[in-house]
Amino acid sequence: MALLLIFAAADYNAYLSVGTLKITDKIDSRNTASFTLRDVGDGSPSAPAIGNTVQVGDSVDSTKNTAETIEIDETAIGVESGGGASFAAGDYIVIDTEIMKVISVATDTLTVARAAMGTSQATHANPADIFDWTVYFAGSVDSINTVPFGGQDEDARKYEISCVDWNQILDRFVIAKRYESTSSGAIAKSLINDTGLYPQARTADTLNSLEGVTGALTTDGTPGLIYPGVNVSDILFNYETVTSALNMLAAFTGYYWTLDFNKELIFGEFGGTATAITEANKGTHILKGSERKTQTRDQYRNVQYLRGGFAVEAAITETRDTSTSAAWKTSIQLQRPVGAAIADGDILVGGSAITNGVGVKNLSTGKGAYYQIGSNEIELSNISLTPIISVTYSGQVPIMLQAANEDAIAERSAAEGGSGQYAMIETAPDINALSGFDRGKALVDRYGTMPATMTYQSDTLTFNTGDSQTVTLTVLGLTAAVFIISSRRLDDRGAGNIRASYELEDGLHRKGWIDWYTKIYRNQLRSYNTNEVISYARTIETVADKPAPF
């Protein structure tokens, strides 16, 4: 392999300390890279800065050259005669230190997307070598430690660099939006392409326009990497980071998500399909003795409680006689917090709608009354005489939700004896009766299995996180077992010798229950009151022709 470190649009291979490069790539997590740069005292390289872009990959000479000077805004690149056959749509290439994505090939002309993976667009002289590019990391500098180089020139120093991938972009923006009866894929696409972000300088701001992040459905005219998924009945992102919103969406659906190295959102069951591991090829893909299989019941549950949310009651009317308390002419304390909008005709003064109508506190002005969702208080103004005031409103009540899988409980009882129940409780303040059950059910589904994980080391570096991989290894008791690659760590062992460590997650835990999610039905919702908390409970049963994944 030919390792290339592109740092702040320059080739930094000469400054990279041998054996310091480490790259970790995980599902549902920021991917990271760390390495050390050395300055022997001559001021090279320039001092790194937080936010510098970083790309690491395998750069292999295609043996083909450009046939023209590439201008900075050019997207149709001529290559030497017969060279076009060496490339295909979807390939990534690197010229100097600019990565490009090949969109199409017409004889010896490549149509490309410039400045891919966060590199910088530049002019390239003719002829320029074209390299095939396999990416291992793309992102930016997150932290820098500067330390003296012991025993060297007094100006010598080394820079210990830690980087994060493009997923960190999604940590920096907040979303406040509600979606009802919308597919999970459409929601994910909307988070990238629609407005509603905070902070937002312009009403047209989106993650696409601000940060170059892209997202499209697999069913769109120009297909993307977002699968439509299941229908989500109700989900509220109450000033959540976009990262948190996608995590919530993944919990509802069982999908995994990430921004790929070209800043495109992936949201789906899994990525590609990695080469299957068999007894015949394990010597090629697994270092002897490094394979391990582990099982655990950590996080297992078949009953899920969720607390902290609120339900909205049917409308009630409360009255106050201001002749008995003048304070009610300026402020009324209701029995419950307001749970839904109050209309002008819902507040009556002496039997008539309040003058100037009703507004939202801190948002409206010039109104006769003000309310706020979640508050018990109604503020009033300009009430004369001593009338009777009535307020009709729908109140909020705290709720506790329970989702239980009776099949799973019975299965654990038969296996272990006793009740078979494994219950967990979590706090979710943004839920209501419907969305809370959906989330509780999703958690029960996802963690309703005791997954197997597998680890191994390999000199094969091209298995990607999110890929499905089938494993048949007699020594581990695995026969055509389907796993999802959940983690890949790359370690530089010196002289460009990089070794991979893989962690695989049971496909039933990560993928199989996604299909099962759409094959269940709900029993009649039950509700009951306990200490003024409305509790909801539903049990889940399995459709006869689709066994549950545990």
XYZ file of C-alpha atoms in Angstrom:
550
model
C 0.000 0.000 0.000
C 1.017 3.658 -0.372
C -0.219 5.586 2.642
C -0.978 9.252 2.032
C -1.676 11.800 4.772
C -3.254 14.990 3.389
C -3.142 17.693 6.060
C -4.557 21.167 5.422
C -4.417 20.487 1.648
C -0.742 19.436 1.712
C 1.115 16.107 1.616
C 2.364 15.530 5.185
C 3.816 12.037 4.789
C 7.331 13.382 5.395
C 6.335 14.718 8.840
C 4.391 11.680 10.086
C 6.094 9.835 12.951
C 6.373 6.133 12.231
C 3.963 3.889 14.113
C 1.780 6.682 15.523
C -1.200 6.575 13.155
C -4.354 5.037 14.636
C -7.813 5.207 13.076
C -11.031 4.031 14.729
C -14.243 3.711 12.749
C -17.455 2.820 14.629
C -21.135 2.578 13.795
C -23.300 5.305 15.396
C -20.261 7.193 16.631
C -17.709 9.763 15.685
C -14.792 8.149 13.876
C -11.370 9.261 15.047
C -7.763 9.408 13.910
C -4.639 10.200 15.887
C -1.005 10.607 14.849
C 2.136 12.573 15.620
C 3.794 15.142 13.349
C 7.434 16.072 13.935
C 9.275 19.356 13.367
C 13.033 18.765 13.676
C 13.595 22.459 14.309
C 13.423 23.981 10.837
C 9.843 25.241 11.185
C 8.374 22.569 8.966
C 5.606 21.702 8.974
C 3.701 24.857 9.849
C 2.090 24.658 13.260
C -1.208 22.773 12.958
C -4.491 24.415 13.936
C -7.811 23.210 15.285
C -10.129 22.564 12.357
C -7.414 21.765 9.795
C -8.781 19.205 7.354
C -7.277 15.707 7.355
C -7.606 12.848 4.867
C -5.839 9.507 5.211
C -5.910 6.752 2.641
C -4.198 4.393 0.270
C -2.953 6.243 -2.833
C -1.929 3.883 -5.639
C -0.578 5.108 -8.958
C -3.101 4.288 -11.681
C -0.204 4.660 -14.204
C -2.437 7.117 -16.098
C -1.838 10.850 -16.426
C -3.947 13.854 -17.258
C -3.817 15.124 -20.837
C -4.399 18.782 -20.014
C -3.991 21.426 -17.373
C -6.902 21.099 -14.941
C -8.347 24.523 -14.197
C -9.663 25.206 -10.725
C -13.327 25.096 -11.769
C -13.061 22.343 -14.392
C -15.143 19.169 -13.968
C -14.415 17.416 -17.292
C -10.868 16.051 -17.116
C -9.043 14.683 -20.132
C -6.733 11.725 -19.548
C -4.076 10.215 -21.790
C -5.221 8.150 -24.781
C -6.809 4.891 -23.679
C -6.631 5.914 -20.025
C -10.359 6.335 -19.509
C -10.854 2.564 -19.421
C -8.964 2.445 -16.110
C -11.717 4.355 -14.292
C -15.412 3.891 -13.556
C -18.261 5.936 -12.126
C -18.094 5.930 -8.344
C -14.292 5.698 -8.179
C -12.313 8.170 -6.115
C -9.052 9.528 -7.494
C -6.428 11.907 -6.135
C -4.398 14.398 -8.151
C -1.683 16.152 -6.138
C -3.640 16.468 -2.867
C -7.141 17.003 -4.252
C -9.542 14.064 -4.062
C -12.197 13.818 -6.781
C -15.174 11.526 -7.282
C -15.673 10.112 -10.762
C -19.270 10.729 -11.844
C -19.036 9.304 -15.367
C -16.527 8.225 -18.009
C -16.792 9.018 -21.746
C -13.867 7.497 -23.645
C -10.905 9.437 -22.203
C -12.829 12.166 -20.403
C -13.688 11.873 -16.721
C -16.566 13.935 -15.341
C -15.745 14.469 -11.685
C -17.004 16.125 -8.509
C -14.135 18.278 -7.299
C -12.789 18.763 -3.764
C -14.258 15.511 -2.461
C -13.954 14.411 1.170
C -13.174 17.943 2.335
C -10.039 18.484 0.225
C -9.303 21.812 -1.467
C -9.973 22.572 -5.116
C -6.837 23.615 -7.011
C -5.293 24.008 -10.462
C -3.216 21.011 -11.595
C -0.420 21.202 -14.143
C -0.237 18.971 -17.198
C 0.654 16.161 -17.130
C -0.364 15.160 -13.606
C -0.281 11.655 -12.164
C -3.708 10.214 -11.334
C -3.819 7.990 -8.267
C -6.554 5.563 -7.223
C -7.790 6.482 -3.747
C -9.043 4.221 -0.961
C -10.070 6.332 2.015
C -9.474 5.328 5.626
C -10.356 8.630 7.289
C -11.587 12.130 6.457
C -12.343 14.852 8.991
C -10.649 17.665 10.882
C -8.300 18.338 13.789
C -10.022 18.234 17.173
C -7.094 18.640 19.595
C -3.333 19.308 19.514
C -0.619 18.633 22.092
C 2.674 20.374 21.381
C 5.708 18.929 23.202
C 9.514 19.358 22.868
C 11.487 16.766 20.954
C 13.789 15.448 23.678
C 17.509 15.485 22.774
C 16.902 17.341 19.509
C 17.416 20.940 18.410
C 15.943 23.321 20.973
C 13.345 24.363 18.399
C 12.384 20.771 17.616
C 8.918 19.752 18.645
C 6.247 17.239 17.919
C 2.537 17.705 17.519
C 0.243 14.994 18.870
C -2.894 15.317 16.775
C -6.393 13.954 17.432
C -9.030 14.209 14.707
C -12.747 13.528 14.347
C -14.640 12.753 11.174
C -17.390 14.814 9.562
C -20.032 13.517 12.003
C -18.916 16.266 14.383
C -20.680 18.750 12.085
C -24.005 17.343 13.240
C -23.079 17.998 16.889
C -22.921 21.728 16.178
C -26.504 22.326 15.062
C -29.796 22.054 16.927
C -33.180 21.082 15.479
C -36.632 21.982 16.824
C -39.257 20.224 14.746
C -42.035 17.660 14.966
C -42.847 14.960 12.398
C -46.079 12.976 12.290
C -46.915 9.943 10.113
C -43.666 10.308 8.191
C -41.215 7.638 7.056
C -37.976 7.473 9.007
C -36.012 8.019 5.793
C -37.971 11.133 4.888
C -37.274 12.525 8.366
C -33.552 11.820 8.043
C -33.473 13.493 4.628
C -35.362 16.494 6.000
C -32.827 16.974 8.803
C -30.140 17.508 6.161
C -32.014 19.411 3.458
C -34.731 21.423 5.224
C -34.582 24.573 7.320
C -35.264 24.697 11.045
C -31.686 24.611 12.334
C -30.320 26.622 15.245
C -28.210 28.713 15.125
C -29.515 29.959 11.803
C -28.344 33.192 10.222
C -30.696 33.022 7.240
C -34.086 31.424 6.772
C -32.701 29.379 3.865
C -29.885 27.853 5.921
C -29.619 24.055 5.806
C -26.857 21.584 6.599
C -26.471 21.180 2.855
C -26.014 24.882 2.183
C -23.918 25.635 5.259
C -21.652 22.606 5.543
C -21.879 20.721 2.247
C -23.636 17.756 3.871
C -25.853 15.812 1.455
C -28.700 13.366 1.914
C -31.051 11.661 -0.534
C -33.365 8.666 -0.455
C -32.488 5.479 -2.297
C -35.767 6.020 -4.175
C -34.987 9.589 -5.314
C -34.290 10.424 -8.962
C -30.610 10.684 -8.074
C -30.426 7.860 -5.528
C -28.778 8.490 -2.196
C -27.923 6.347 0.800
C -31.030 6.945 2.960
C -33.474 4.016 3.064
C -37.185 4.982 3.358
C -37.663 2.709 6.365
C -40.738 2.368 8.528
C -43.448 4.913 9.250
C -42.931 6.945 12.428
C -46.257 7.957 13.925
C -44.965 10.881 15.991
C -41.495 12.129 16.897
C -40.543 15.463 18.451
C -37.051 16.923 18.332
C -37.230 19.457 21.128
C -34.078 21.488 20.534
C -31.937 18.392 20.041
C -28.615 18.338 18.233
C -28.936 16.788 14.788
C -26.746 13.954 16.110
C -29.206 13.332 18.950
C -32.156 13.523 16.534
C -30.616 10.866 14.270
C -29.836 8.707 17.309
C -33.492 8.935 18.359
C -34.597 8.067 14.848
C -32.224 5.095 14.783
C -33.660 3.876 18.098
C -37.169 3.997 16.597
C -36.235 2.025 13.501
C -33.174 -0.063 14.272
C -31.244 1.537 11.441
C -27.695 2.764 11.778
C -26.513 6.106 10.454
C -23.325 7.980 9.731
C -21.926 10.715 7.529
C -19.608 9.004 5.090
C -16.174 10.386 4.257
C -17.726 12.499 1.494
C -20.251 14.089 3.919
C -23.224 12.086 2.606
C -25.740 10.755 5.122
C -26.102 6.986 5.296
C -29.280 5.842 7.067
C -30.302 2.224 6.688
C -30.057 -1.377 7.772
C -26.428 -1.886 6.844
C -23.912 -0.882 4.204
C -22.440 -3.273 1.680
C -21.554 -6.938 1.933
C -18.014 -7.812 2.986
C -16.265 -10.978 1.839
C -17.585 -13.957 3.818
C -15.189 -15.577 6.288
C -14.916 -19.350 5.806
C -12.651 -22.163 6.899
C -11.092 -22.027 3.434
C -10.120 -18.327 3.449
C -9.677 -17.544 7.142
C -5.891 -17.728 6.718
C -6.152 -14.884 4.199
C -8.423 -12.597 6.215
C -7.810 -13.517 9.878
C -4.498 -13.545 11.738
C -4.179 -16.969 13.290
C -5.459 -17.140 16.857
C -6.930 -13.624 16.895
C -10.580 -14.654 16.436
C -12.901 -14.435 19.460
C -16.650 -14.829 20.046
C -18.429 -13.305 23.059
C -22.037 -13.368 24.277
C -23.600 -11.241 27.012
C -26.972 -10.266 28.412
C -25.808 -6.746 29.148
C -28.551 -4.302 28.084
C -31.002 -7.177 27.496
C -34.629 -6.315 28.288
C -38.091 -7.612 27.502
C -39.977 -4.934 29.455
C -39.284 -1.231 28.946
C -40.606 1.614 31.097
C -40.358 5.218 29.953
C -41.100 8.134 32.262
C -40.907 11.902 32.122
C -43.291 12.610 29.255
C -46.746 14.179 29.223
C -50.133 13.431 27.750
C -52.796 16.022 26.869
C -56.163 15.618 28.598
C -59.592 16.314 27.190
C -60.591 19.967 27.531
C -61.887 21.154 30.902
C -63.203 24.548 32.045
C -62.145 26.355 35.207
C -63.821 29.525 36.498
C -62.683 32.265 38.844
C -64.939 34.860 40.503
C -62.821 37.997 40.649
C -65.179 39.512 43.229
C -63.638 37.133 45.771
C -60.017 37.778 44.766
C -58.806 40.802 42.843
C -55.523 38.967 42.124
C -57.370 36.811 39.555
C -57.793 39.902 37.376
C -54.052 39.752 36.560
C -53.100 36.085 36.986
C -54.917 32.748 37.251
C -53.226 29.551 38.413
C -54.820 26.544 36.685
C -55.020 23.087 38.177
C -52.805 21.600 35.465
C -50.135 22.935 33.101
C -51.494 23.961 29.719
C -51.032 21.159 27.187
C -52.388 22.631 23.936
C -53.049 25.985 22.287
C -55.775 28.162 23.821
C -58.008 30.004 21.321
C -59.455 33.500 21.717
C -62.910 32.106 22.495
C -61.582 29.774 25.203
C -61.159 32.577 27.746
C -64.398 34.342 28.641
C -64.741 37.470 30.769
C -68.276 37.985 32.007
C -69.493 35.472 29.387
C -67.815 37.140 26.374
C -64.530 36.386 24.650
C -61.693 38.311 26.259
C -60.905 41.658 24.632
C -57.855 41.595 22.296
C -57.769 37.800 22.273
C -55.253 35.261 23.573
C -51.520 35.025 22.840
C -48.437 33.044 23.783
C -46.365 34.449 26.609
C -43.086 36.075 25.505
C -44.079 35.713 21.838
C -47.309 37.727 21.456
C -48.023 41.349 22.337
C -51.139 43.447 22.813
C -53.298 40.510 23.959
C -55.830 40.334 26.768
C -54.472 37.006 28.031
C -51.271 35.017 27.711
C -50.495 31.323 28.215
C -47.478 29.072 27.782
C -47.432 25.337 27.085
C -46.271 23.557 30.239
C -47.194 26.441 32.575
C -50.167 26.647 34.974
C -50.365 30.418 34.770
C -52.711 32.537 32.644
C -51.658 36.202 32.630
C -54.467 38.766 32.177
C -54.538 42.494 31.463
C -57.088 45.342 31.474
C -59.779 43.449 33.417
C -62.255 45.980 34.826
C -65.041 45.560 37.387
C -65.257 42.113 39.027
C -66.435 39.634 36.393
C -66.403 35.838 36.403
C -63.556 34.565 34.232
C -63.633 31.102 32.646
C -60.744 29.280 30.936
C -61.303 26.215 28.767
C -58.076 24.322 28.123
C -56.495 20.896 27.695
C -54.120 20.147 30.538
C -50.867 18.205 30.690
C -50.517 15.140 32.885
C -47.307 13.180 33.451
C -47.250 9.696 31.974
C -45.443 6.417 32.503
C -45.296 4.008 29.551
C -44.609 0.302 29.493
C -43.857 -1.909 26.499
C -43.513 -5.629 27.148
C -42.802 -8.558 24.847
C -44.672 -11.515 26.344
C -43.066 -13.991 23.928
C -39.604 -12.944 25.063
C -40.594 -13.137 28.731
C -41.872 -16.666 28.232
C -38.728 -17.663 26.342
C -36.443 -16.431 29.146
C -38.632 -18.066 31.784
C -38.335 -21.424 30.019
C -34.572 -21.015 29.665
C -33.764 -19.728 33.153
C -36.746 -20.501 35.358
C -38.485 -17.820 37.381
C -40.481 -14.985 35.857
C -38.285 -14.408 32.812
C -38.766 -10.660 33.143
C -35.942 -8.218 32.448
C -37.199 -4.658 32.947
C -35.428 -1.353 32.399
C -36.604 2.195 32.961
C -35.461 5.343 31.184
C -36.416 9.011 31.301
C -37.701 10.548 28.057
C -39.284 13.969 28.677
C -40.300 14.521 25.040
C -42.638 11.511 24.694
C -46.405 11.317 24.556
C -48.631 8.240 24.844
C -48.142 7.167 21.223
C -44.536 8.140 20.529
C -43.460 6.850 23.942
C -44.851 3.412 23.279
C -43.190 3.337 19.863
C -39.865 4.193 21.474
C -40.321 1.706 24.302
C -41.257 -1.014 21.835
C -38.247 -0.204 19.685
C -35.948 -0.539 22.705
C -37.527 -3.851 23.671
C -37.147 -5.075 20.106
C -33.573 -3.933 19.759
C -32.307 -5.227 23.093
C -34.598 -8.253 23.231
C -31.761 -10.545 22.205
C -28.519 -11.645 23.804
C -26.173 -10.892 20.961
C -22.935 -12.574 20.008
C -19.986 -10.391 19.088
C -16.884 -11.490 17.220
C -13.451 -9.879 17.019
C -10.440 -10.621 14.864
C -7.297 -9.000 13.481
C -6.530 -8.849 9.801
C -4.208 -7.453 7.165
C -7.280 -6.968 4.980
C -8.140 -3.292 5.439
C -11.108 -2.941 3.095
C -13.932 -4.358 5.240
C -16.031 -1.329 6.218
C -18.110 -0.610 9.281
C -21.783 -1.123 8.543
C -21.034 -3.965 6.109
C -22.735 -7.312 6.549
C -20.335 -10.255 6.886
C -21.190 -13.953 7.013
C -18.898 -16.139 9.140
C -18.443 -19.895 9.174
C -15.819 -20.964 11.727
C -16.161 -24.382 13.338
C -13.870 -23.549 16.239
C -16.243 -20.750 17.325
C -19.407 -22.743 16.650
C -20.448 -20.427 13.807
C -22.173 -21.682 10.666
C -23.238 -19.053 8.126
C -23.715 -16.618 11.016
C -24.631 -13.114 9.815
C -22.805 -10.254 11.508
C -22.601 -6.496 11.024
C -19.128 -4.954 11.222
C -19.577 -2.455 14.059
C -15.982 -1.307 14.496
C -12.704 -1.173 12.582
C -9.426 0.019 14.091
C -6.359 0.604 11.892
C -2.898 0.725 13.495
C 0.309 1.764 11.746
C 2.984 -0.791 12.560
C 5.669 1.127 10.679
C 6.882 1.337 7.079
C 3.295 1.687 5.851
C 2.349 -1.646 7.407
C -1.176 -1.163 8.717
C -3.153 -3.815 10.565
C -6.915 -3.870 11.122
C -8.853 -5.017 14.188
C -12.530 -5.740 13.539
C -15.503 -6.086 15.863
C -18.655 -7.708 14.525
C -22.128 -7.515 16.067
C -24.766 -10.213 15.814
C -26.923 -9.459 12.773
C -30.094 -10.299 14.725
C -29.238 -7.628 17.244
C -28.437 -4.996 14.650
C -30.412 -5.973 11.557
C -32.804 -8.906 11.882
C -35.189 -7.211 14.271
C -35.624 -4.323 11.841
C -37.612 -6.611 9.557
C -39.456 -8.035 12.558
C -40.340 -4.494 13.662
C -42.841 -4.245 10.812
C -44.368 -7.678 11.558
C -45.771 -7.048 15.024
C -49.087 -5.711 16.167
C -50.255 -4.022 19.333
C -52.906 -5.167 21.774
C -55.521 -2.711 22.985
C -53.927 0.178 24.859
C -54.623 0.054 28.594
C -54.377 3.072 30.871
C -54.709 3.637 34.592
C -54.061 6.438 37.095
C -51.507 6.176 39.887
C -50.854 9.228 42.050
C -51.983 11.565 39.259
C -49.623 9.906 36.769
C -51.379 8.320 33.817
C -49.711 4.992 33.014
C -50.021 3.285 29.659
C -49.117 -0.306 28.938
C -49.122 -2.424 25.826
C -47.898 -5.931 25.227
C -46.353 -7.060 21.987
C -47.041 -10.375 20.333
C -45.288 -12.027 17.436
C -47.003 -12.741 14.153
C -47.161 -16.504 13.801
C -45.189 -16.741 10.568
C -42.397 -14.398 11.653
C -40.449 -15.572 14.734
C -39.021 -12.925 16.991
C -35.236 -12.534 16.784
C -34.278 -14.020 20.143
